[in-house]
XYZ file of C-alpha atoms in Angstrom:
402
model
C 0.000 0.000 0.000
C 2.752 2.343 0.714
C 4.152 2.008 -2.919
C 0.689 3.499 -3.761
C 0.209 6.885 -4.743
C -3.240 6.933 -4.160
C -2.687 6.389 -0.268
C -0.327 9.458 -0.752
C -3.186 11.531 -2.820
C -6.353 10.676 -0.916
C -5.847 13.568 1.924
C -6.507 15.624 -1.147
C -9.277 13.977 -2.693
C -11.599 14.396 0.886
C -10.085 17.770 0.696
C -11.150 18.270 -2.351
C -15.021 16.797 -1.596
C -15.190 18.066 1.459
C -14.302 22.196 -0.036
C -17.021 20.761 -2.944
C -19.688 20.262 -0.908
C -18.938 23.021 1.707
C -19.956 24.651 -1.218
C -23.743 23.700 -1.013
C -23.416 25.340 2.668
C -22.487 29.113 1.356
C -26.517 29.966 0.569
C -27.865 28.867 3.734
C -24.950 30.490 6.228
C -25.403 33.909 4.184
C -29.220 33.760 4.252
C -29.342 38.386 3.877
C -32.989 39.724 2.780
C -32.449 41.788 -0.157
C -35.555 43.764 -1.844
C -38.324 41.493 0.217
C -41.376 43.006 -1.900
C -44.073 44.564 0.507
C -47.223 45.789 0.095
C -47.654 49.450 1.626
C -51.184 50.910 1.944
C -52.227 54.521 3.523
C -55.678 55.268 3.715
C -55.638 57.678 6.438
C -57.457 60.779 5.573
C -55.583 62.884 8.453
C -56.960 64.998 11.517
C -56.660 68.399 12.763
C -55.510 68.384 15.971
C -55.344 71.871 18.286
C -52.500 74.536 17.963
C -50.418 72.266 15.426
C -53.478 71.779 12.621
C -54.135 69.173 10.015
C -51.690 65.989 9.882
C -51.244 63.032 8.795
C -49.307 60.278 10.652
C -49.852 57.888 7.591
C -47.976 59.643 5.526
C -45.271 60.053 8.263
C -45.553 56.860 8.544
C -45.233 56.123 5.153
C -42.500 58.418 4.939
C -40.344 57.392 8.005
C -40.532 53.317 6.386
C -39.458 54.598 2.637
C -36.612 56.577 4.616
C -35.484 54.071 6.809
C -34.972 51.076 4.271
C -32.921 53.775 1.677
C -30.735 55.150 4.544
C -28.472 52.361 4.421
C -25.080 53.596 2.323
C -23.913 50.865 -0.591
C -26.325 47.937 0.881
C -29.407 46.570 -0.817
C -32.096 47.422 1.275
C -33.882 44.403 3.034
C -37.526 45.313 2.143
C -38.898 46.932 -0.982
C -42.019 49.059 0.089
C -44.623 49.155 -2.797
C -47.430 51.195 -2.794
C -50.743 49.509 -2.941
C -54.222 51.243 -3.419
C -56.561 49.606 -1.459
C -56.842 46.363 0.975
C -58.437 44.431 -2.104
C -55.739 44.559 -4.257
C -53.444 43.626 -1.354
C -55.323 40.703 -0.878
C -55.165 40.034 -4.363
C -51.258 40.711 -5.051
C -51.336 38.262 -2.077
C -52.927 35.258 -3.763
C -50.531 36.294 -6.370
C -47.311 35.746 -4.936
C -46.312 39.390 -5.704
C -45.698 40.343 -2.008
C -44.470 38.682 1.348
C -46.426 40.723 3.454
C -48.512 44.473 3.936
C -49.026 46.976 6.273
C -51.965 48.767 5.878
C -52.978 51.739 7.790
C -56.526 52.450 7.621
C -58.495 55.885 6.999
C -58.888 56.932 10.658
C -55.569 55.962 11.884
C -54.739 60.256 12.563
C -57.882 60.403 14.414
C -57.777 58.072 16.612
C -53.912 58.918 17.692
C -55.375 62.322 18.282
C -58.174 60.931 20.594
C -55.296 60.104 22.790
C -55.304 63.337 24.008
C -58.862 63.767 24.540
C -61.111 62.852 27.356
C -62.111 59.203 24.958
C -58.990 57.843 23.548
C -59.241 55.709 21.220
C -56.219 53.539 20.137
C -55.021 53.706 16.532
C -54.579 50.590 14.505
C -52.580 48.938 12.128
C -53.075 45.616 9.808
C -50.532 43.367 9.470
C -50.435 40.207 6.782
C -47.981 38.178 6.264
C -48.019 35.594 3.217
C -47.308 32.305 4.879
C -47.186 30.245 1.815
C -44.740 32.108 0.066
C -41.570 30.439 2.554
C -41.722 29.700 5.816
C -38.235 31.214 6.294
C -38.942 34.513 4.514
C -42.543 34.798 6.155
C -40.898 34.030 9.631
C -38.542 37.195 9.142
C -41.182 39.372 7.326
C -43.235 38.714 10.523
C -40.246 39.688 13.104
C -39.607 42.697 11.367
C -43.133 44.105 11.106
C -43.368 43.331 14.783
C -40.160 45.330 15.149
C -41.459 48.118 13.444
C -45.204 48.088 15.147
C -43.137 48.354 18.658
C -41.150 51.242 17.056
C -44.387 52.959 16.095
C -45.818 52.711 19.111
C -42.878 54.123 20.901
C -42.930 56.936 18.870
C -46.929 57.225 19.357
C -46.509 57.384 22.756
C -43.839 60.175 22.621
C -45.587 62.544 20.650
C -48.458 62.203 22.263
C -46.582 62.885 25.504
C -45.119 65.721 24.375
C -48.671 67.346 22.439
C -49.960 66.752 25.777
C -47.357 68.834 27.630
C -47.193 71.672 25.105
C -50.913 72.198 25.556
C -50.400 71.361 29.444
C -53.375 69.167 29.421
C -53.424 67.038 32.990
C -54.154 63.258 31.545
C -56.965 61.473 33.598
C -57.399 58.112 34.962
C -58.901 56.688 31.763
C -55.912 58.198 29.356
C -53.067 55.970 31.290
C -53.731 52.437 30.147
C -53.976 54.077 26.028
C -50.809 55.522 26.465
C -49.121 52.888 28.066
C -49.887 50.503 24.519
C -51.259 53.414 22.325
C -51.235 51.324 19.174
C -53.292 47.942 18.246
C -51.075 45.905 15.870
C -53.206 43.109 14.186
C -51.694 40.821 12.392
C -52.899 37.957 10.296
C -51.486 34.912 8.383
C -53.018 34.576 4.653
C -52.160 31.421 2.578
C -50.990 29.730 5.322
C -49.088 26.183 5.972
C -51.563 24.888 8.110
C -50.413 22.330 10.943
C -49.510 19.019 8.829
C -47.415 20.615 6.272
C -43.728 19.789 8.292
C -43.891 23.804 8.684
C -44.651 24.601 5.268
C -41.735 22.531 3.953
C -43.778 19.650 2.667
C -42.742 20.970 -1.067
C -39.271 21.034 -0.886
C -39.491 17.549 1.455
C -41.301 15.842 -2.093
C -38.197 17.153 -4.160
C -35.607 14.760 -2.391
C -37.559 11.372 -3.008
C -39.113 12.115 -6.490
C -35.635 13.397 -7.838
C -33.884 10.302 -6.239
C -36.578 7.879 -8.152
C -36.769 9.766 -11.595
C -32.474 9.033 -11.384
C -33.421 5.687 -10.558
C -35.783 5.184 -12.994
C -33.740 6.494 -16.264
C -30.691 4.762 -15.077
C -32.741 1.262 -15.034
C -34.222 2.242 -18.060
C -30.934 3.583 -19.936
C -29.037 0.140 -18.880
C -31.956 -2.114 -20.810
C -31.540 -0.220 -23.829
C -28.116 -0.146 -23.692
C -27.746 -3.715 -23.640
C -29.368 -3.758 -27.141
C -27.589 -4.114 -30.194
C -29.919 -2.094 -33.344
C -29.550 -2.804 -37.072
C -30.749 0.573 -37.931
C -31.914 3.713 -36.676
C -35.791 3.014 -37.090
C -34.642 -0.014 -34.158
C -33.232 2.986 -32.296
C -36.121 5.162 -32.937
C -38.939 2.015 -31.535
C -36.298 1.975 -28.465
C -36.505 6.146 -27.792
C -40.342 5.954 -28.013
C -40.372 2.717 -25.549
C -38.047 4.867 -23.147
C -40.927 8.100 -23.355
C -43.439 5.687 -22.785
C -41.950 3.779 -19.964
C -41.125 7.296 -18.400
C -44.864 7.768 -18.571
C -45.687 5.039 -16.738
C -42.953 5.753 -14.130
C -44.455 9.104 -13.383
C -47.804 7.900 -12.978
C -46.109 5.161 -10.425
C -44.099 7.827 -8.668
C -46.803 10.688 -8.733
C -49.478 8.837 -7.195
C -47.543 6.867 -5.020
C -45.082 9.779 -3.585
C -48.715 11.510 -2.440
C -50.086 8.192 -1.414
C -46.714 7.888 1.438
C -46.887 11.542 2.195
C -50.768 11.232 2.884
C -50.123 7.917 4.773
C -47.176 9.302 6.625
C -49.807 12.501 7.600
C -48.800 15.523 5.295
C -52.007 17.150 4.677
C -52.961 16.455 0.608
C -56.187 18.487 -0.167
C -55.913 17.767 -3.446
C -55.146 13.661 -3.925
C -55.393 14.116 -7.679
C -54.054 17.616 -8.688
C -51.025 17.048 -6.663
C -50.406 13.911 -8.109
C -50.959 14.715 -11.364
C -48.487 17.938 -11.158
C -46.176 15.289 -9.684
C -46.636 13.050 -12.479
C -45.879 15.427 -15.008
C -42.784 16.523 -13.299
C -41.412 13.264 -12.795
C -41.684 12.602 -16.410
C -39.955 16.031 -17.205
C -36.875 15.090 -14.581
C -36.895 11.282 -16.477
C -36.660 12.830 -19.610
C -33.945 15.204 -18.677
C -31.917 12.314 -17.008
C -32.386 9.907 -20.006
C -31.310 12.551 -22.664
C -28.044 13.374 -20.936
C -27.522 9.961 -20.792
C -27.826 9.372 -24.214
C -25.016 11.395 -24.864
C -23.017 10.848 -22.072
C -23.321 7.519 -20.986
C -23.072 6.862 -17.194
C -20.576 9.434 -17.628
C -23.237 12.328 -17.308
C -24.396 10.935 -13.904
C -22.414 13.570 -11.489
C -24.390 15.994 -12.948
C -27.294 15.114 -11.282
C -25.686 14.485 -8.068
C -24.374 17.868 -8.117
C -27.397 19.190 -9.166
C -29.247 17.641 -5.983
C -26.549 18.402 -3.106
C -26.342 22.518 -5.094
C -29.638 22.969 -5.745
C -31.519 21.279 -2.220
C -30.495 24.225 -0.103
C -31.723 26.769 -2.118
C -34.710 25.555 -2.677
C -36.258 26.051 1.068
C -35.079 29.805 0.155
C -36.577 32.687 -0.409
C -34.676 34.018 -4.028
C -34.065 37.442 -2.180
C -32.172 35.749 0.367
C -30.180 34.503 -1.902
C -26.751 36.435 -3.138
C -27.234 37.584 -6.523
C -25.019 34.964 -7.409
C -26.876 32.584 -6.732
C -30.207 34.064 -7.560
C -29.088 35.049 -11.024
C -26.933 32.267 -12.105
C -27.876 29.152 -10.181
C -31.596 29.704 -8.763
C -32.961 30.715 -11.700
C -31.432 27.422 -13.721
C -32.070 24.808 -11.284
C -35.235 22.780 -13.020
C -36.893 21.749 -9.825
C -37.487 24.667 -8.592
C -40.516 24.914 -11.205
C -41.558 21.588 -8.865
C -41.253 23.487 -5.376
C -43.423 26.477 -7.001
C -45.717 24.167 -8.213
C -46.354 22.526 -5.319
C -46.605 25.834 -2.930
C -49.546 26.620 -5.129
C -51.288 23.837 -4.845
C -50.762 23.152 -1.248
C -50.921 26.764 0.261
C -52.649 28.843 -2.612
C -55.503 26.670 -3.510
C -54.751 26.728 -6.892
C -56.351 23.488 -9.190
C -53.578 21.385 -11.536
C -53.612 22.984 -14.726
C -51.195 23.038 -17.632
C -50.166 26.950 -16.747
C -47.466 28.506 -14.661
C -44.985 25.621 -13.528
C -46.418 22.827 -15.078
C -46.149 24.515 -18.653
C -42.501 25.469 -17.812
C -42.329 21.199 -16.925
C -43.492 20.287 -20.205
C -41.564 22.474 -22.202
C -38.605 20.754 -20.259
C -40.043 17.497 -21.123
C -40.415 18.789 -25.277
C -36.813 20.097 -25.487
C -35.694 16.700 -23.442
C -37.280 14.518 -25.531
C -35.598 16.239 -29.144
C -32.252 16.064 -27.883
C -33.192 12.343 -27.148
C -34.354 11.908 -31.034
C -31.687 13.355 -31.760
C -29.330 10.740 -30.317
C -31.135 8.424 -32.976
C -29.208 10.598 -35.476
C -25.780 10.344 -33.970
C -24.985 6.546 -34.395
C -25.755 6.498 -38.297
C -22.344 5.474 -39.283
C -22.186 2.674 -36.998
C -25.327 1.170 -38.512
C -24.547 1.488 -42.206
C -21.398 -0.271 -41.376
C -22.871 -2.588 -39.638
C -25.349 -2.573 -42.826
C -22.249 -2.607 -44.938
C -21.128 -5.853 -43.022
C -24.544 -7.479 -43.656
C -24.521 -7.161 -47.036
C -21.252 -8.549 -47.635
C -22.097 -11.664 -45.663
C -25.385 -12.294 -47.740
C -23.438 -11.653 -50.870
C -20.683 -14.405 -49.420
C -23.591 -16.924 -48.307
C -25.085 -16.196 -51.938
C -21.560 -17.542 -54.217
């Protein structure tokens, strides 16, 4: 063994793996919001309010957030504050996926801050929502930092009114303590949420890991019979291609119902038995296809690709994509082809959204098209071999024949 230079070399080669896949680990240790897109809408209509006249504390409001997330010299700011016109179309770029959360201050919000110096205070109010099915991760920190900010309204609240109340030198009464001591109602409400039986709202990204792992499987089974074939011509090859397409259809309808026939049986809520199999289905046969046409080409060769693929492109997908470094976001994210399945399957599970052939599942089956060409096209790329082996046919006919 010591004559060996292996023995010598392998401290380098676990090196080597081990820097590889530390690799995988750079997107979840630098987990930094970026441009989190949130809804902003101001319907106060203002109040006048003794010696100091008409204001408006949601435009302050409004103001004080826009100034506070551009303050920041050379970083991206974490949150992107878009202005929304009315709760409706909140709700609606909600359902959309357009925003990870709102704040909405509604039309009375100056008066009631200015009852607080009055004889009936009244406590102003803000809504909160915060789109759950989205990412658990990226809802978890939209929700800590709009109950950061409610706390910092409410200090500031409380100090104004403090110091309105000392300008006019207006003695507070019994009933004005317990207002000022929480002057501001923060309500805050989940929409699209994960529900209890959802592993946290990672039941998605949980159904990559096996379905990935079988459509390899699958291909590689598949790629090894036909391999073992020897063809006379291409039209052999072609009747081989079409059996692998159609055995990758019945594959996916194997894998897609039975991957949400365990996750049912193993107590992930499934709403939808048929949509979400069908969507799984459909992108089983899209991964299949992918795996069998690099395969074509490559050989067994091509394999690490898909390994690499599934220990790069795991972490990321439990990610929101403006956590992400740009990096990553621009040049990995946006390539990886399961993603389309984690999207997919947030829709269905969280959005109640119906399977249809829009949205992910179209991107899926244009995967599954361009897949299944380059596989034709592997038809194409053995010619000479069969018209020598043609060649070779003919000669022994014409030998038989004298």
């Amino acid at each position: 063994m010591l004559k060996n230079k292996l023995l010598f070399i392998s401290p380098l080669i676990v090196l080597l793996v081990i820097a590889l896949f530390g690799l995988t680990l750079i997107p979840s240790v630098q987990q930094k919001p970026k441009n989190l897109p949130m809804a902003l809408v101001n319907e106060d209509i203002g109040a006048v309010i003794p010696q100091q006249g008409k204001v408006n504390m949601g435009d302050t409001i409004t103001n004080m957030l826009k100034k506070n997330i551009t303050s920041t010299k050379g970083e991206v700011p974490p949150v992107k504050w878009i202005n929304v016109e009315s709760k409706e179309d909140v709700l609606k770029g909600l359902d959309n996926q357009e925003y990870y959360g709102a704040l909405i201050i509604p039309k009375n919000f100056s008066q009631k801050q200015s009852s607080l110096m009055t004889s009936k205070p009244e406590k102003p109010e803000i809504n909160i929502f915060i789109n759950q099915g989205m990412n658990p991760v990226a809802a978890n920190l939209v929700g800590q930092m709009l109950n950061t900010m409610g706390n910092h309204l409410k200090n500031g609240i409380q100090t104004q009114v403090l110091q309105g109340l000392e300008k006019q030198n207006i003695s507070l009464k019994p009933n004005q303590l317990t207002p000022l001591t929480d002057p501001l109602q923060v309500n805050v409400e989940n929409v699209n949420g994960v529900g209890t039986a959802s592993m946290n709202g990672n039941a998605p990204v949980a159904l990559f890991q096996p379905l990935w792992m079988s459509s390899i499987a699958g291909a590689v089974v598949i790629f090894f019979v036909a391999n073992k074939l020897n063809f006379v011509n291409q039209k052999q090859k072609l009747y081989t291609v079409l059996t692998q397409v159609i055995a990758g259809i019945i594959l996916g309808l194997v894998a897609g119902f039975g991957l949400t026939w365990v996750a049912d049986l193993l107590g992930v809520h499934i709403s939808k038995f048929v949509d979400i199999s069908l969507f799984l289905t459909i992108t089983y046969f899209a991964f299949f296809l992918l795996i069998t046409a690099v395969l074509s080409w490559l050989g067994i060769k091509g394999m690490p690709i898909f390994v690499l693929l599934l220990f790069f492109g795991a972490p990321l997908l439990s990610m929101a994509p403006e956590m992400m470094s740009t990096f990553y976001q621009d040049y990995i994210y946006s390539w990886l082809p399961m993603r389309f399945m984690v999207e997919g399957l947030r829709e269905l599970f969280f959005f109640h959204r119906d399977f249809s052939f829009s949205g992910p599942t179209s991107i899926l089956l244009w995967i599954s098209l361009g897949s299944f060409f380059i596989l034709l096209l592997s038809v194409l790329r053995v010619q000479g071999s069969y018209s020598k082996e043609s060649s070779y046919e003919d000669e022994e006919v014409r030998a038989t024949e004298r």
